[in-house]
Amino acid sequence: MKRMIAFLFGLTILFSISFFKTDNFSIVNDFEKLVVVSKEPLLYQNYQISGNQYYYTLSNIEGKKFLEDKNDHDIEGYIFYFNNSFDFDNFSKNVEFLIEKNTQITNYDIYYGYYSKFDDYRYINNKKINFQLVHNDEKWILGFPMILTGF
């Protein structure tokens, strides 16, 4: 009986941690806009529909408010847009790892990595990857778990 109580207590603690664990993307504060890809309609008016996905474009203020609110929406991805003042060095210090990908796309630097405070991920070459970061001469684009809008 003691083992059953201990098991239920441990299960309750794990559930509580996972339930209250939220990430409001504190590593990305100075974005210009945020695109949220959802499987369901949200309470925002600026959106486009592609197939069964809703693409919501939010300003910095709207985006920060959206990220701070705890919601139970079925979000498929977040895409952050930055100007060239994006602090790459600070960002790279706050992620677990960062891989630069050599690519045939000219004028684009493409990075992949893992950020432990974001739960979704993909396995690529036996590594957990949950963000894609792209830079060209004009802007930075950061996608969790990947950039879903193109660059």
C-alpha atoms as a printed R data frame, in Angstrom:
    type eleno elety resid chain resno      x      y       z
1   ATOM     1    CA   MET     A     1  0.000  0.000   0.000
2   ATOM     2    CA   LYS     A     2  2.889  2.360   0.801
3   ATOM     3    CA   ARG     A     3  4.380  1.736  -2.623
4   ATOM     4    CA   MET     A     4  1.081  2.580  -4.303
5   ATOM     5    CA   ILE     A     5  0.798  5.846  -2.339
6   ATOM     6    CA   ALA     A     6  4.425  6.727  -3.158
7   ATOM     7    CA   PHE     A     7  3.820  5.953  -6.838
8   ATOM     8    CA   LEU     A     8  0.686  8.121  -6.960
9   ATOM     9    CA   PHE     A     9  2.477 10.929  -5.114
10  ATOM    10    CA   GLY     A    10  5.395 10.800  -7.576
11  ATOM    11    CA   LEU     A    11  3.007 10.719 -10.518
12  ATOM    12    CA   THR     A    12  1.177 13.759  -9.130
13  ATOM    13    CA   ILE     A    13  4.441 15.689  -8.810
14  ATOM    14    CA   LEU     A    14  5.496 14.834 -12.382
15  ATOM    15    CA   PHE     A    15  2.078 15.811 -13.718
16  ATOM    16    CA   SER     A    16  2.194 19.108 -11.820
17  ATOM    17    CA   ILE     A    17  5.637 19.939 -13.190
18  ATOM    18    CA   SER     A    18  4.644 19.185 -16.772
19  ATOM    19    CA   PHE     A    19  1.306 20.990 -16.411
20  ATOM    20    CA   PHE     A    20  2.771 24.189 -15.003
21  ATOM    21    CA   LYS     A    21  5.905 24.155 -17.128
22  ATOM    22    CA   THR     A    22  5.516 26.968 -19.599
23  ATOM    23    CA   ASP     A    23  7.967 28.723 -21.815
24  ATOM    24    CA   ASN     A    24  7.223 32.208 -22.974
25  ATOM    25    CA   PHE     A    25 10.377 32.223 -25.119
26  ATOM    26    CA   SER     A    26 12.321 34.472 -22.777
27  ATOM    27    CA   ILE     A    27 15.386 34.090 -25.027
28  ATOM    28    CA   VAL     A    28 13.671 36.064 -27.810
29  ATOM    29    CA   ASN     A    29 12.491 39.451 -26.585
30  ATOM    30    CA   ASP     A    30 13.115 41.919 -29.389
31  ATOM    31    CA   PHE     A    31 11.306 40.293 -32.300
32  ATOM    32    CA   GLU     A    32  9.541 42.435 -34.893
33  ATOM    33    CA   LYS     A    33  6.697 40.033 -35.550
34  ATOM    34    CA   LEU     A    34  5.563 36.563 -34.644
35  ATOM    35    CA   VAL     A    35  3.715 34.114 -36.850
36  ATOM    36    CA   VAL     A    36  1.787 31.443 -34.954
37  ATOM    37    CA   VAL     A    37  0.717 28.340 -36.862
38  ATOM    38    CA   SER     A    38 -2.346 26.694 -35.362
39  ATOM    39    CA   LYS     A    39 -4.670 23.837 -36.230
40  ATOM    40    CA   GLU     A    40 -7.631 25.736 -34.806
41  ATOM    41    CA   PRO     A    41 -9.020 29.268 -35.033
42  ATOM    42    CA   LEU     A    42 -7.690 31.688 -32.411
43  ATOM    43    CA   LEU     A    43 -9.108 34.995 -31.236
44  ATOM    44    CA   TYR     A    44 -6.975 37.125 -33.588
45  ATOM    45    CA   GLN     A    45 -8.161 38.695 -36.813
46  ATOM    46    CA   ASN     A    46 -4.949 38.932 -38.837
47  ATOM    47    CA   TYR     A    47 -4.595 35.424 -40.263
48  ATOM    48    CA   GLN     A    48 -4.387 33.330 -43.425
49  ATOM    49    CA   ILE     A    49 -5.604 29.795 -43.948
50  ATOM    50    CA   SER     A    50 -3.515 27.219 -45.778
51  ATOM    51    CA   GLY     A    51 -4.999 23.745 -45.892
52  ATOM    52    CA   ASN     A    52 -6.045 22.945 -42.341
53  ATOM    53    CA   GLN     A    53 -3.609 25.411 -40.747
54  ATOM    54    CA   TYR     A    54 -4.177 28.970 -39.557
55  ATOM    55    CA   TYR     A    55 -1.253 31.415 -39.848
56  ATOM    56    CA   TYR     A    56 -1.568 34.359 -37.432
57  ATOM    57    CA   THR     A    57  0.726 37.378 -37.832
58  ATOM    58    CA   LEU     A    58  1.210 39.226 -34.542
59  ATOM    59    CA   SER     A    59  3.113 42.422 -33.801
60  ATOM    60    CA   ASN     A    60  5.736 42.489 -31.056
61  ATOM    61    CA   ILE     A    61  3.212 43.659 -28.443
62  ATOM    62    CA   GLU     A    62  0.499 41.183 -29.523
63  ATOM    63    CA   GLY     A    63  3.088 38.398 -29.756
64  ATOM    64    CA   LYS     A    64  4.443 38.983 -26.256
65  ATOM    65    CA   LYS     A    65  0.918 39.014 -24.841
66  ATOM    66    CA   PHE     A    66  0.091 35.796 -26.715
67  ATOM    67    CA   LEU     A    67  3.239 34.083 -25.372
68  ATOM    68    CA   GLU     A    68  2.563 35.213 -21.800
69  ATOM    69    CA   ASP     A    69 -1.008 33.930 -21.747
70  ATOM    70    CA   LYS     A    70 -1.296 30.290 -20.868
71  ATOM    71    CA   ASN     A    71 -3.427 28.693 -23.531
72  ATOM    72    CA   ASP     A    72 -4.404 25.205 -24.512
73  ATOM    73    CA   HIS     A    73 -4.426 25.776 -28.247
74  ATOM    74    CA   ASP     A    74 -3.109 23.212 -30.673
75  ATOM    75    CA   ILE     A    75 -0.092 25.238 -31.855
76  ATOM    76    CA   GLU     A    76  2.078 23.664 -34.539
77  ATOM    77    CA   GLY     A    77  4.817 26.269 -34.621
78  ATOM    78    CA   TYR     A    78  6.142 29.722 -33.803
79  ATOM    79    CA   ILE     A    79  8.135 31.828 -36.270
80  ATOM    80    CA   PHE     A    80  9.938 34.923 -34.963
81  ATOM    81    CA   TYR     A    81 11.209 37.669 -37.285
82  ATOM    82    CA   PHE     A    82 14.103 39.930 -36.233
83  ATOM    83    CA   ASN     A    83 16.054 42.728 -37.870
84  ATOM    84    CA   ASN     A    84 19.847 42.628 -38.003
85  ATOM    85    CA   SER     A    85 20.146 43.798 -34.396
86  ATOM    86    CA   PHE     A    86 19.374 40.217 -33.281
87  ATOM    87    CA   ASP     A    87 21.968 39.216 -30.653
88  ATOM    88    CA   PHE     A    88 23.192 35.900 -32.048
89  ATOM    89    CA   ASP     A    89 25.926 35.496 -29.408
90  ATOM    90    CA   ASN     A    90 23.484 35.882 -26.522
91  ATOM    91    CA   PHE     A    91 21.009 33.532 -28.200
92  ATOM    92    CA   SER     A    92 23.660 30.850 -28.766
93  ATOM    93    CA   LYS     A    93 24.646 30.965 -25.067
94  ATOM    94    CA   ASN     A    94 21.071 30.151 -24.015
95  ATOM    95    CA   VAL     A    95 20.528 27.044 -26.150
96  ATOM    96    CA   GLU     A    96 21.915 23.583 -25.535
97  ATOM    97    CA   PHE     A    97 23.630 23.313 -28.920
98  ATOM    98    CA   LEU     A    98 23.730 25.000 -32.287
99  ATOM    99    CA   ILE     A    99 24.751 23.436 -35.604
100 ATOM   100    CA   GLU     A   100 25.559 25.500 -38.679
101 ATOM   101    CA   LYS     A   101 24.346 23.836 -41.856
102 ATOM   102    CA   ASN     A   102 26.264 24.325 -45.061
103 ATOM   103    CA   THR     A   103 23.721 24.776 -47.776
104 ATOM   104    CA   GLN     A   104 23.426 25.528 -51.453
105 ATOM   105    CA   ILE     A   105 21.100 28.464 -50.774
106 ATOM   106    CA   THR     A   106 23.200 31.544 -51.429
107 ATOM   107    CA   ASN     A   107 23.274 34.432 -48.972
108 ATOM   108    CA   TYR     A   108 21.613 32.380 -46.208
109 ATOM   109    CA   ASP     A   109 23.207 31.071 -43.032
110 ATOM   110    CA   ILE     A   110 21.113 28.240 -41.618
111 ATOM   111    CA   TYR     A   111 21.417 26.903 -38.075
112 ATOM   112    CA   TYR     A   112 19.663 24.100 -36.229
113 ATOM   113    CA   GLY     A   113 19.674 23.476 -32.515
114 ATOM   114    CA   TYR     A   114 17.958 22.414 -29.342
115 ATOM   115    CA   TYR     A   115 16.338 24.595 -26.667
116 ATOM   116    CA   SER     A   116 15.339 22.540 -23.626
117 ATOM   117    CA   LYS     A   117 12.424 24.791 -22.602
118 ATOM   118    CA   PHE     A   118 10.501 23.987 -25.789
119 ATOM   119    CA   ASP     A   119  8.965 20.507 -25.702
120 ATOM   120    CA   ASP     A   120  8.425 19.715 -29.381
121 ATOM   121    CA   TYR     A   121 11.380 18.355 -31.373
122 ATOM   122    CA   ARG     A   122 12.415 16.300 -34.389
123 ATOM   123    CA   TYR     A   123 15.228 13.776 -34.666
124 ATOM   124    CA   ILE     A   124 17.717 14.778 -37.351
125 ATOM   125    CA   ASN     A   125 20.892 12.678 -37.659
126 ATOM   126    CA   ASN     A   126 20.153 11.135 -34.249
127 ATOM   127    CA   LYS     A   127 19.994 14.555 -32.535
128 ATOM   128    CA   LYS     A   128 16.992 16.252 -31.009
129 ATOM   129    CA   ILE     A   129 16.348 19.432 -33.011
130 ATOM   130    CA   ASN     A   130 13.610 21.867 -32.067
131 ATOM   131    CA   PHE     A   131 14.478 25.138 -33.750
132 ATOM   132    CA   GLN     A   132 15.750 26.436 -37.056
133 ATOM   133    CA   LEU     A   133 17.457 29.824 -37.369
134 ATOM   134    CA   VAL     A   134 18.098 31.518 -40.721
135 ATOM   135    CA   HIS     A   135 20.023 34.709 -41.415
136 ATOM   136    CA   ASN     A   136 20.479 36.691 -44.591
137 ATOM   137    CA   ASP     A   137 21.694 40.252 -45.182
138 ATOM   138    CA   GLU     A   138 18.404 41.788 -44.059
139 ATOM   139    CA   LYS     A   139 16.851 39.695 -41.284
140 ATOM   140    CA   TRP     A   140 16.868 36.732 -38.934
141 ATOM   141    CA   ILE     A   141 14.048 34.164 -38.832
142 ATOM   142    CA   LEU     A   142 13.698 31.720 -35.943
143 ATOM   143    CA   GLY     A   143 11.234 28.840 -36.086
144 ATOM   144    CA   PHE     A   144 10.117 26.437 -33.361
145 ATOM   145    CA   PRO     A   145 10.201 23.516 -34.139
146 ATOM   146    CA   MET     A   146 11.105 24.594 -37.691
147 ATOM   147    CA   ILE     A   147 10.412 27.550 -39.954
148 ATOM   148    CA   LEU     A   148  7.009 26.671 -41.382
149 ATOM   149    CA   THR     A   149  6.519 29.741 -43.590
150 ATOM   150    CA   GLY     A   150  9.575 29.626 -45.814
151 ATOM   151    CA   PHE     A   151 12.401 32.102 -45.949
